[in-house]
Tab-separated table of C-alpha atoms in Angstrom:
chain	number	residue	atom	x	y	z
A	1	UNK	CA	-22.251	-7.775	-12.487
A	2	UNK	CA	-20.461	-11.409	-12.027
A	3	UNK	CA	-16.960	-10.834	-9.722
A	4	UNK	CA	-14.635	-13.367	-9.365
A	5	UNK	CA	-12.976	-12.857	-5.618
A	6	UNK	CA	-10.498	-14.757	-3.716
A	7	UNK	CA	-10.784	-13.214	-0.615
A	8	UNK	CA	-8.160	-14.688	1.138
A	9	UNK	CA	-4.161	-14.288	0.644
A	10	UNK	CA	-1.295	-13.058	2.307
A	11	UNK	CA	1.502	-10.746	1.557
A	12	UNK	CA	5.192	-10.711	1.903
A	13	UNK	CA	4.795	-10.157	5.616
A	14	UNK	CA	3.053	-13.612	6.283
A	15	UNK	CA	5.571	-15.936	7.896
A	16	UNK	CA	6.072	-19.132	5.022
A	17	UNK	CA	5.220	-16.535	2.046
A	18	UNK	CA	7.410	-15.827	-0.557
A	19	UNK	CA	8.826	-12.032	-0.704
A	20	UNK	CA	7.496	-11.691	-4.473
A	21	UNK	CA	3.907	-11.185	-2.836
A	22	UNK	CA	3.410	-8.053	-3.298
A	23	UNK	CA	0.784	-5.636	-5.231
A	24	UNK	CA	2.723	-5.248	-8.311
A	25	UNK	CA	2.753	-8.914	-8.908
A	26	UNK	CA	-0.286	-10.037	-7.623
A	27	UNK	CA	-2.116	-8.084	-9.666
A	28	UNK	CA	-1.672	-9.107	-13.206
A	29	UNK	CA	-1.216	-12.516	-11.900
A	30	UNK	CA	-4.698	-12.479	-10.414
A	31	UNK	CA	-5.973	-10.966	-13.819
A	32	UNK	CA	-4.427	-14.257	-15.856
A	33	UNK	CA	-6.458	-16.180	-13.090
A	34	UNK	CA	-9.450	-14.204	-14.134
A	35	UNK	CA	-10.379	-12.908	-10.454
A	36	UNK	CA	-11.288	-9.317	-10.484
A	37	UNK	CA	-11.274	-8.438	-7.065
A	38	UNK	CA	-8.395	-10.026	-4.906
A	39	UNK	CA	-8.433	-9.445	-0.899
A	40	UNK	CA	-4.933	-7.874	0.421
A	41	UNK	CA	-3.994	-10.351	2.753
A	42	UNK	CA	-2.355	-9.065	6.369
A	43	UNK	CA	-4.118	-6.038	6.508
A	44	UNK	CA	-3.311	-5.078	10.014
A	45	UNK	CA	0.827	-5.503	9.403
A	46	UNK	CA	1.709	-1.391	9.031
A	47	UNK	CA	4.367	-1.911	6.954
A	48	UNK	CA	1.648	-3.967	4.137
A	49	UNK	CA	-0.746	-1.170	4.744
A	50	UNK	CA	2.171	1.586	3.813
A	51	UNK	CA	2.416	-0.467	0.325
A	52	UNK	CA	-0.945	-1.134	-0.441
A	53	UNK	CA	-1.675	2.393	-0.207
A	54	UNK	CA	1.539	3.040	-1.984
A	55	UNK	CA	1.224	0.531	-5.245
A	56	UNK	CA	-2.727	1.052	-5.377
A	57	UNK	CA	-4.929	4.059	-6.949
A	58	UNK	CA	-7.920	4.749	-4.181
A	59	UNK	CA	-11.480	4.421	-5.904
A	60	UNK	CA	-13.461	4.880	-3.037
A	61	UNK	CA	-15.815	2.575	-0.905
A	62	UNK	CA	-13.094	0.527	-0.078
A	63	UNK	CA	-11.411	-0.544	-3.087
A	64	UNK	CA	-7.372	-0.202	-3.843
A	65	UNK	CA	-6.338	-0.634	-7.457
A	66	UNK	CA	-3.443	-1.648	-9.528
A	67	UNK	CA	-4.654	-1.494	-13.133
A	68	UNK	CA	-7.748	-3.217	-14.146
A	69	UNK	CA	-7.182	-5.275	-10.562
A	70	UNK	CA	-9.125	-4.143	-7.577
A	71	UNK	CA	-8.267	-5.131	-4.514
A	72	UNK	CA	-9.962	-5.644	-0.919
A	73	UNK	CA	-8.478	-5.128	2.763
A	74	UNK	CA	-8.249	-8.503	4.320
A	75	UNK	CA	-6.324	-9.921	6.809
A	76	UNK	CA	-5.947	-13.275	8.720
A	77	UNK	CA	-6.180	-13.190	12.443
A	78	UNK	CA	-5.109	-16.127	14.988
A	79	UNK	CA	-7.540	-15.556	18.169
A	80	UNK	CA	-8.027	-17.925	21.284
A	81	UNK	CA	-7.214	-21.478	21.067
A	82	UNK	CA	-5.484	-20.966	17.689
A	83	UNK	CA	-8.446	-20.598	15.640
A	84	UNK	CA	-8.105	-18.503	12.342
A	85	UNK	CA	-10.247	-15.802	11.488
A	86	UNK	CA	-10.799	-13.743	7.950
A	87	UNK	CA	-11.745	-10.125	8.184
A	88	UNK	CA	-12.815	-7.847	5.758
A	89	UNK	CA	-11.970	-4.097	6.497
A	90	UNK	CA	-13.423	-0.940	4.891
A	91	UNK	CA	-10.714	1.474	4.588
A	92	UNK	CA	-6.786	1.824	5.427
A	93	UNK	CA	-7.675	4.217	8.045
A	94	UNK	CA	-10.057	1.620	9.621
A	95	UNK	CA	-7.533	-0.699	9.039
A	96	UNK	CA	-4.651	1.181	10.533
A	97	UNK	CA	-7.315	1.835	14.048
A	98	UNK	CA	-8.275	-1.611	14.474
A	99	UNK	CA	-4.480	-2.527	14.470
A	100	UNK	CA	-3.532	-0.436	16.444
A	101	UNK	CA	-6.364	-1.303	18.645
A	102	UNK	CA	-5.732	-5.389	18.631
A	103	UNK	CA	-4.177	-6.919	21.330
A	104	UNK	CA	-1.083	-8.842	19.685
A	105	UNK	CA	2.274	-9.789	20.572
A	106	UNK	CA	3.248	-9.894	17.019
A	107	UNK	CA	1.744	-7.672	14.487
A	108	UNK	CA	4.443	-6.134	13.916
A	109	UNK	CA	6.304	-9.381	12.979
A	110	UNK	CA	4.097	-11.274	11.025
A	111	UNK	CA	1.256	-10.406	8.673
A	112	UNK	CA	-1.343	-13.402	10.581
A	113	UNK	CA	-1.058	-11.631	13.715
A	114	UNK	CA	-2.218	-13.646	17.042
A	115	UNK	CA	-3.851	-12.705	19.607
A	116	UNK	CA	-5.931	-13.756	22.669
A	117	UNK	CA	-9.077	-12.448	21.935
A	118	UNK	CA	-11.434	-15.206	21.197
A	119	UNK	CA	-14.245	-15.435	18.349
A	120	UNK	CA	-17.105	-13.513	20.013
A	121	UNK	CA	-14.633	-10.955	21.077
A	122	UNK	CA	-13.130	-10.286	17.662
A	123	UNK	CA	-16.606	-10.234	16.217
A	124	UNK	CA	-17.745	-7.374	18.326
A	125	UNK	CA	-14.645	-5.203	17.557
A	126	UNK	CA	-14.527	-5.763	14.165
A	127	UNK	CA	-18.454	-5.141	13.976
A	128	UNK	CA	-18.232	-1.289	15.219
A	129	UNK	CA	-15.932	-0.632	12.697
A	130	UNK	CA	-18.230	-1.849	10.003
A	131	UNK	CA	-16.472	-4.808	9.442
A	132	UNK	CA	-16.869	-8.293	8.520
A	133	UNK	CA	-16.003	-11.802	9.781
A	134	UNK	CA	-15.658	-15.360	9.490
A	135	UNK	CA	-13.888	-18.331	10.644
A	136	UNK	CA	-10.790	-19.344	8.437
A	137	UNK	CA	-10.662	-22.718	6.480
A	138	UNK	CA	-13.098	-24.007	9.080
A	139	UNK	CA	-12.503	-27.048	9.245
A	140	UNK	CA	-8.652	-27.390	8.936
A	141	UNK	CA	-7.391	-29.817	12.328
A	142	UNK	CA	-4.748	-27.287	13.304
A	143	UNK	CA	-6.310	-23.736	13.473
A	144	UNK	CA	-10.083	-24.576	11.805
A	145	UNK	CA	-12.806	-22.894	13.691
A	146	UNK	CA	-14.096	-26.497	14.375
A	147	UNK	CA	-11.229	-28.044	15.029
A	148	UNK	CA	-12.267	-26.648	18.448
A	149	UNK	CA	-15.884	-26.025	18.711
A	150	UNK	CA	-18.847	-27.677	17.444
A	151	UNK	CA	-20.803	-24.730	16.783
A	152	UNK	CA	-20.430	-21.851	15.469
A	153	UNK	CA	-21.819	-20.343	17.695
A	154	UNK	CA	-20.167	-21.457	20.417
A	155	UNK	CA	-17.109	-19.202	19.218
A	156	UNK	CA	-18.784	-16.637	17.971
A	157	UNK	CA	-21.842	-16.380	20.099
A	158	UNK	CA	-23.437	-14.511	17.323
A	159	UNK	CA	-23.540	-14.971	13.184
A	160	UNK	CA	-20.632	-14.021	11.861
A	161	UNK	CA	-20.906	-12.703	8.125
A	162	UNK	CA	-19.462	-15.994	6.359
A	163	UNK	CA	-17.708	-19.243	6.567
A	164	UNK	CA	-14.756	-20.372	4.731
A	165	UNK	CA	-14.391	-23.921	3.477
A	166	UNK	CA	-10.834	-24.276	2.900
A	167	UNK	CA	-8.899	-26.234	0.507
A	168	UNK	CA	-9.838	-29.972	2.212
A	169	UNK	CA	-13.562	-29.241	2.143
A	170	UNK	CA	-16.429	-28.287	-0.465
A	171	UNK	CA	-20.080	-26.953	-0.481
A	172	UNK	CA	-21.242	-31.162	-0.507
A	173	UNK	CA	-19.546	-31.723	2.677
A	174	UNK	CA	-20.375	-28.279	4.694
A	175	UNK	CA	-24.017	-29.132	3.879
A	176	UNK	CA	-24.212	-31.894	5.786
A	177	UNK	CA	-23.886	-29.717	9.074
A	178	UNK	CA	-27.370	-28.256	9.633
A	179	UNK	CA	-26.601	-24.843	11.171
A	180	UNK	CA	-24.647	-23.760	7.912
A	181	UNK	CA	-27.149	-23.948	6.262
A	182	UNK	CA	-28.314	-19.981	6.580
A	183	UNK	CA	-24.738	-18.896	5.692
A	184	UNK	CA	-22.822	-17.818	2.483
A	185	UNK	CA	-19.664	-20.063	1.879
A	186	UNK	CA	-16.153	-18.733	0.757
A	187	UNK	CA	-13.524	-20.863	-1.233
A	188	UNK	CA	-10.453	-18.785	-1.428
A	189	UNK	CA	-6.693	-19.416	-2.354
A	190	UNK	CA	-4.758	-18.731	1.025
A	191	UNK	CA	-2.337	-18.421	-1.617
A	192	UNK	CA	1.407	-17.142	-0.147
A	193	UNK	CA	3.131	-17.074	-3.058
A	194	UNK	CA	1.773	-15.278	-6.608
A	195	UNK	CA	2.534	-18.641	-8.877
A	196	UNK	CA	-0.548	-19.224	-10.704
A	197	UNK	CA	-1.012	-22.670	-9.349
A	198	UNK	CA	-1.097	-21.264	-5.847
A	199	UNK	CA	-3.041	-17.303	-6.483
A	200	UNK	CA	-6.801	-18.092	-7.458
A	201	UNK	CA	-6.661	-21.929	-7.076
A	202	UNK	CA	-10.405	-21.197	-5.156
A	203	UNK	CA	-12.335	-18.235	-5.744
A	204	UNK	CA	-15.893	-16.985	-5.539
A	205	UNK	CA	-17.862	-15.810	-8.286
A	206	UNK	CA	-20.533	-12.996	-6.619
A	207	UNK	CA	-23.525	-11.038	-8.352
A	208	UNK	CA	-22.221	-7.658	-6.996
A	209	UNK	CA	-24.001	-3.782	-7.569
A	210	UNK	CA	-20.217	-2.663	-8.233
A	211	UNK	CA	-16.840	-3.108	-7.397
A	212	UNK	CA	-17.292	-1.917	-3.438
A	213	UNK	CA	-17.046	-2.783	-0.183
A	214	UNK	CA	-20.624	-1.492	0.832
A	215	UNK	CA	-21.485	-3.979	-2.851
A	216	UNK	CA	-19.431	-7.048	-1.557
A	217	UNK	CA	-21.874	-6.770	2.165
A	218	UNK	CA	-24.823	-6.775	0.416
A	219	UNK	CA	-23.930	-9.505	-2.014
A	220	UNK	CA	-22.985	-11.558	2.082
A	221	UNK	CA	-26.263	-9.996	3.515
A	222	UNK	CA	-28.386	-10.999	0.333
A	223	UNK	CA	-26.472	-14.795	-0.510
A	224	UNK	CA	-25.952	-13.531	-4.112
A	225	UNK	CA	-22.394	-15.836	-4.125
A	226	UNK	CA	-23.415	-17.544	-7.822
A	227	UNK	CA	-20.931	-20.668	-7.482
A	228	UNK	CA	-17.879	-21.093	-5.540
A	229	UNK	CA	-14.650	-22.973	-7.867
A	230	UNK	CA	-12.232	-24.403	-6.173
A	231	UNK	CA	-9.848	-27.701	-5.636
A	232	UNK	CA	-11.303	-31.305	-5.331
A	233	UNK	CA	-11.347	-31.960	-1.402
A	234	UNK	CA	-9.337	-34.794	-1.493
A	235	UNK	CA	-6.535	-33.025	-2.898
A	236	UNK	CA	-6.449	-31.134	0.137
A	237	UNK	CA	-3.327	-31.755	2.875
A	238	UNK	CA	-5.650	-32.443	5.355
A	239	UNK	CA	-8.641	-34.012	3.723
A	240	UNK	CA	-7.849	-37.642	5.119
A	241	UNK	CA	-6.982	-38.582	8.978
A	242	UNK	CA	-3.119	-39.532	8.294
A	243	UNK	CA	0.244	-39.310	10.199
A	244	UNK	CA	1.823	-35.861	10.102
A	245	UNK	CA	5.134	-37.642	10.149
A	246	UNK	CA	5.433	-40.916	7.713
A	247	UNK	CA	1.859	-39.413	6.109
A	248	UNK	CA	0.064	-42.588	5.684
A	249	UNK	CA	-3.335	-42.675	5.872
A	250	UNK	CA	-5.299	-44.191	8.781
A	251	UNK	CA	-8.277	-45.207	9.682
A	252	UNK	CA	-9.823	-42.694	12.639
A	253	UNK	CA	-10.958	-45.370	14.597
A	254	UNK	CA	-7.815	-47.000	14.474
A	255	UNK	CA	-6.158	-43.884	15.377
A	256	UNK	CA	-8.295	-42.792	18.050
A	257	UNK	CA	-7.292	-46.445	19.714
A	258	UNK	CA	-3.773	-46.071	19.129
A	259	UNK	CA	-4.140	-42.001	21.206
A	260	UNK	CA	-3.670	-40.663	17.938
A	261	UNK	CA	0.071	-41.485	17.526
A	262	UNK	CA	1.283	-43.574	14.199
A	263	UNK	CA	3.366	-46.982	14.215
A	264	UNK	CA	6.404	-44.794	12.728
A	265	UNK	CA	6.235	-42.688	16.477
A	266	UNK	CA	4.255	-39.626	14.476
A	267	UNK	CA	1.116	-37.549	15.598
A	268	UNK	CA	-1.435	-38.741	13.540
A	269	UNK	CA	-3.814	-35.463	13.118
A	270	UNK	CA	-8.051	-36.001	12.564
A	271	UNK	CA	-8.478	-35.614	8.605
A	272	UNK	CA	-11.631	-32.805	7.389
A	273	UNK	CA	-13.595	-35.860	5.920
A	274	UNK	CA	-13.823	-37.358	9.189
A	275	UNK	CA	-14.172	-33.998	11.825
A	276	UNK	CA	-17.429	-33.519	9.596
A	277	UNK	CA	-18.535	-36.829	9.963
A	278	UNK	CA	-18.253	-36.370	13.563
A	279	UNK	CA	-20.404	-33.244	13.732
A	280	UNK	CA	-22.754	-33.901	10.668
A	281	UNK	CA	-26.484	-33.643	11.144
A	282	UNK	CA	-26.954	-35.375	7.293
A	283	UNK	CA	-25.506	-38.268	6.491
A	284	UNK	CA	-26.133	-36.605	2.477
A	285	UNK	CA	-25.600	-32.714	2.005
A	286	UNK	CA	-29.023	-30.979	2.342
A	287	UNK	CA	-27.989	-27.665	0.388
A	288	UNK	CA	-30.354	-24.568	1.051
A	289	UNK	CA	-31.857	-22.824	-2.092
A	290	UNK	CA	-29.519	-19.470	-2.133
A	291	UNK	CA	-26.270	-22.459	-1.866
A	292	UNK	CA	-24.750	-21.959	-5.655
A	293	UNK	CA	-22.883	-24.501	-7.660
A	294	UNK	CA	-19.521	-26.134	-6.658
A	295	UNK	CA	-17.111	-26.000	-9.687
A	296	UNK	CA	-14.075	-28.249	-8.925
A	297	UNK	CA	-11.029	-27.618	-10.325
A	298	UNK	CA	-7.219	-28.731	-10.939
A	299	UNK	CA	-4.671	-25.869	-11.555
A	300	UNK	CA	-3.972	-25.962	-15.094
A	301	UNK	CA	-0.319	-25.981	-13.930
A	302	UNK	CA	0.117	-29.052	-12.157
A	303	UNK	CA	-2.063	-30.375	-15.279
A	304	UNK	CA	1.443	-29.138	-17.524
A	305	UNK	CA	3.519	-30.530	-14.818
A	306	UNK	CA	2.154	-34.182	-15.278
A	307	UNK	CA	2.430	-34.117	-18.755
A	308	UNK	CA	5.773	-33.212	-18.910
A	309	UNK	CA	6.948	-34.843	-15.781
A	310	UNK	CA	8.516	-31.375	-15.043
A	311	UNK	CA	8.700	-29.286	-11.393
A	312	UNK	CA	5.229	-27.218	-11.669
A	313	UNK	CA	7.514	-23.734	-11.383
A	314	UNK	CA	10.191	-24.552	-14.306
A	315	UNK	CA	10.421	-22.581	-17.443
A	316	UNK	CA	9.083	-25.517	-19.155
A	317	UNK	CA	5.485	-25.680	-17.622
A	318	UNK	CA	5.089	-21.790	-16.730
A	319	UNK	CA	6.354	-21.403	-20.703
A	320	UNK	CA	3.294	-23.745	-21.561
A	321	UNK	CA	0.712	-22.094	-18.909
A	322	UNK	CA	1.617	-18.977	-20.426
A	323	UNK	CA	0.616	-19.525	-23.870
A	324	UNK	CA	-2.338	-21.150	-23.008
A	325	UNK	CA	-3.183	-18.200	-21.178
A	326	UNK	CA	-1.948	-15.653	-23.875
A	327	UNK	CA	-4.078	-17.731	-26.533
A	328	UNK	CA	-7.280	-18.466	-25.114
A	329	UNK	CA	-7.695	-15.936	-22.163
A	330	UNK	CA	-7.771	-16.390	-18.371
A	331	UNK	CA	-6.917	-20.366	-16.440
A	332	UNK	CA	-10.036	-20.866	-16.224
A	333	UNK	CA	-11.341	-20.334	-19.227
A	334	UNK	CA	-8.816	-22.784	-20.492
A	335	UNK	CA	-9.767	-25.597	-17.785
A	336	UNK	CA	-13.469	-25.069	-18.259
A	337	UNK	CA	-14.750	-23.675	-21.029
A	338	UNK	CA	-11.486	-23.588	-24.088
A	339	UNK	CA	-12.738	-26.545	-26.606
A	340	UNK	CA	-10.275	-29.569	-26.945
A	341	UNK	CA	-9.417	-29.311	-30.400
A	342	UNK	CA	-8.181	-25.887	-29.973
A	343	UNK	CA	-5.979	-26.629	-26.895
A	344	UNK	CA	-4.913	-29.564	-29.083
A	345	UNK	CA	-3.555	-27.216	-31.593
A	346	UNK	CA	-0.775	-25.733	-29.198
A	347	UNK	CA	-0.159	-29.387	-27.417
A	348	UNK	CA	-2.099	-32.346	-27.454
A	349	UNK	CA	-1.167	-34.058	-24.108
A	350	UNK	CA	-2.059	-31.167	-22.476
A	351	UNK	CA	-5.150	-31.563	-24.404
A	352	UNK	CA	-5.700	-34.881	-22.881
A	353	UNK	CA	-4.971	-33.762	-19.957
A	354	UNK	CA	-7.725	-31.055	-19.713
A	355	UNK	CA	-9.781	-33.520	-21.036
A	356	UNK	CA	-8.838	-36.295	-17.943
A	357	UNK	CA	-9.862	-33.169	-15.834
A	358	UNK	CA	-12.920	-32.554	-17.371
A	359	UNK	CA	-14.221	-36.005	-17.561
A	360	UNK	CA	-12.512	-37.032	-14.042
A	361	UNK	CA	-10.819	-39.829	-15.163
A	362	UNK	CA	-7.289	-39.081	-13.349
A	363	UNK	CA	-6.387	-40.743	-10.500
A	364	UNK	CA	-6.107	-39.403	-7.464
A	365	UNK	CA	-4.393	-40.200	-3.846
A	366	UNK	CA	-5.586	-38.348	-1.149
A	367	UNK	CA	-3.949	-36.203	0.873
A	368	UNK	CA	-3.846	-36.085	4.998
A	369	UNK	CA	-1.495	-35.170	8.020
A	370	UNK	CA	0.014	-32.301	5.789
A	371	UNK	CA	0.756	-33.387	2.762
A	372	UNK	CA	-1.578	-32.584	-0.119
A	373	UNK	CA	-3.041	-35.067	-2.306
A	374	UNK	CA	-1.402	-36.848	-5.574
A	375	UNK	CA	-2.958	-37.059	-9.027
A	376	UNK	CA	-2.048	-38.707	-11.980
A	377	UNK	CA	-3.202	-39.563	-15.388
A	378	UNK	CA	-5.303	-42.789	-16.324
A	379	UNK	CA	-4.055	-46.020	-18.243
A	380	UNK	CA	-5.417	-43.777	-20.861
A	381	UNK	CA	-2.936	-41.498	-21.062
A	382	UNK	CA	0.058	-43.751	-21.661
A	383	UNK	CA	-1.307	-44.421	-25.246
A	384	UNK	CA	0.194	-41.308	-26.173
A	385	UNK	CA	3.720	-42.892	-24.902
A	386	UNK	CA	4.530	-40.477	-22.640
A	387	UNK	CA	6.222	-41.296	-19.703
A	388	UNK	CA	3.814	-42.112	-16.720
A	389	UNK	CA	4.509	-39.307	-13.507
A	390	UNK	CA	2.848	-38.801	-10.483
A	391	UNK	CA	3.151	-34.818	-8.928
A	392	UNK	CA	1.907	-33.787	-5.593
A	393	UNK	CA	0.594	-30.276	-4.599
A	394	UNK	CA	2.858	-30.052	-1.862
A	395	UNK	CA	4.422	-26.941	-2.973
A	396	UNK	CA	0.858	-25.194	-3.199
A	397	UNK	CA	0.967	-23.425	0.074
């Protein structure tokens, strides 16, 4: 059976998350996404791990869940040198052990606990509990697994079970690093908040035996991800090298001259685009046979918000997301796979719109040093005499 999995959230306990993340309203939110099996998020936090096993129905082999929603322990870990790492747990009681057992100074505070354990170290723990592990939005310059190393395995010292690309990377870029080559790739949401443009915005679509945990290792052990869907790169807040403080974009060589620091007095920080370019065996991706297809996508909210020149979260847009959903099934069957003249039936800008995603023909500004990127309709567009608008994704995370 096809799953679609984001594997990678937080809960209310996350520091920056909003307090409506929780089970009750994640779950039919990740449903309208069309994901079918959603990781928990903060999964060593006690206080998560009393809800989760509180708002969910037990159905063995690791799965929690609420209605037709099933739901995965996960959790976010900061180890050594600030590097982020995802693990997927078995069981609460596992869960509630290896908490227990972690070294941290604030688990109790916040759901991403941190800790000094570094990558190898974490690995083996995890491991005799059955667990697995990856590095975090690898290649993020602020708590990416290569932000600090250049190999793998010089954190991990062995293979961990996956890697995650993060929001300012995709399958084309990853594959231009040789010794990834033998490993499954994750896109997940990081989401903290359950607004559909934020919940699901990258997910995995696995060949899985069942709904399990045991299922979801094989499907790791076996490479049976069958395409990975998430944002275009460049959208991504740290996609380009680019002050963290005026965010304009600069050229790394420039920046590396200037000791990183920005005309306007701002830390400039190294953008995704160009930390792969420094550690790239391929100057074009080489992709393995098991690596599936990379589906980009645009959340079909921000798509509404352009249209209407409207905040992404106002009862305008979510009024319009809404019906598209309620008409035509899950977001991404309406980005994808909904045909134009049926869209066009409920509101034809938004019709256009879709379509200007679909064809790529909106413009888009890249994002760096924090702030995501910018997109905005073609010359196109204005023939419907709509007022031209510009929205960012900087209220995605």
């Amino acid at each position: 059976m096809l799953v679609n999995a984001d594997l990678h959230i937080h809960s209310c306990f996350s520091m920056a998350t909003s307090k409506d993340m929780l089970i009750e309203n994640i779950a039919p939110k990740s449903l309208e996404k069309g994901l079918k099996l959603v990781g928990t998020g903060d999964a060593f936090h006690p206080k998560w791990l009393d809800i989760i096993r509180q708002s969910t129905e037990y159905k063995g082999d690791g799965i929690y869940s609420r209605g037709d929603c099933d739901f995965v322990l996960t959790t976010e870990v900061e180890g050594k040198h600030k590097v982020h790492h995802v693990i997927i747990i078995p069981d609460l009681d596992i869960a509630h052990e290896l908490s227990a057992k972690l070294v941290s100074s604030n688990k109790f505070i916040d759901g991403r606990p941190k800790t000094p354990l570094g990558g190898a170290e974490l690995l083996e723990l995890v491991r005799e509990y059955d667990c697995m592990i990856g590095p975090a939005h690898s290649f993020t310059p602020w708590t990416g697994m290569y932000k600090y190393y250049d190999s793998i395995y010089d954190c991990y010292d062995k293979r961990p079970d996956f890697v995650e690309l993060g929001l300012s990377a995709d399958t084309d870029m990853a594959d231009c690093i040789k010794e990834l080559s033998d490993f499954v790739f994750l896109s997940n949401s990081d989401a903290h908040s359950p607004w559909p443009h934020r919940l699901g915005r990258e997910f995995n679509q696995i060949e899985m035996d069942d709904v399990s945990f045991s299922s979801l290792k094989k499907a790791f052990k076996h490479k049976t991800v069958k395409a990975n869907y998430g944002m275009l790169p460049n959208l991504g807040k740290y996609h380009m090298t680019a002050c963290t403080k005026c965010y304009k974009l600069v050229d790394p060589i420039i920046a590396k001259e200037n000791k990183m620091i920005c005309s306007c007095g701002g830390r400039i920080k190294k953008g995704v685009d160009y930390r792969i370019s420094e550690i790239a065996d391929f100057s074009q991706p080489k992709h393995p046979s098991h690596r599936p297809p990379y589906v980009h996508l645009m959340p079909l909210g921000e798509l509404i918000s352009m249209v209407y020149d409207k905040g992404v979260t106002t009862k305008t847009v979510q009024g319009i997301w809404q019906k598209m959903v309620d008409n035509f099934g899950p977001e991404i069957d309406v980005l994808i796979k909904t045909p134009l003249d049926e869209i066009e039936k409920i509101d034809s800008d938004v019709s256009l719109a879709i379509q200007g995603f679909r064809e790529k023909t909106l413009n888009i500004t890249p994002g760096g040093g924090g702030k995501y990127g910018e997109i905005s309709f073609s010359e196109d567009f204005n023939k419907t005499e709509k007022k031209e608008s510009v929205t960012t994704l900087d209220s995605f995370f």
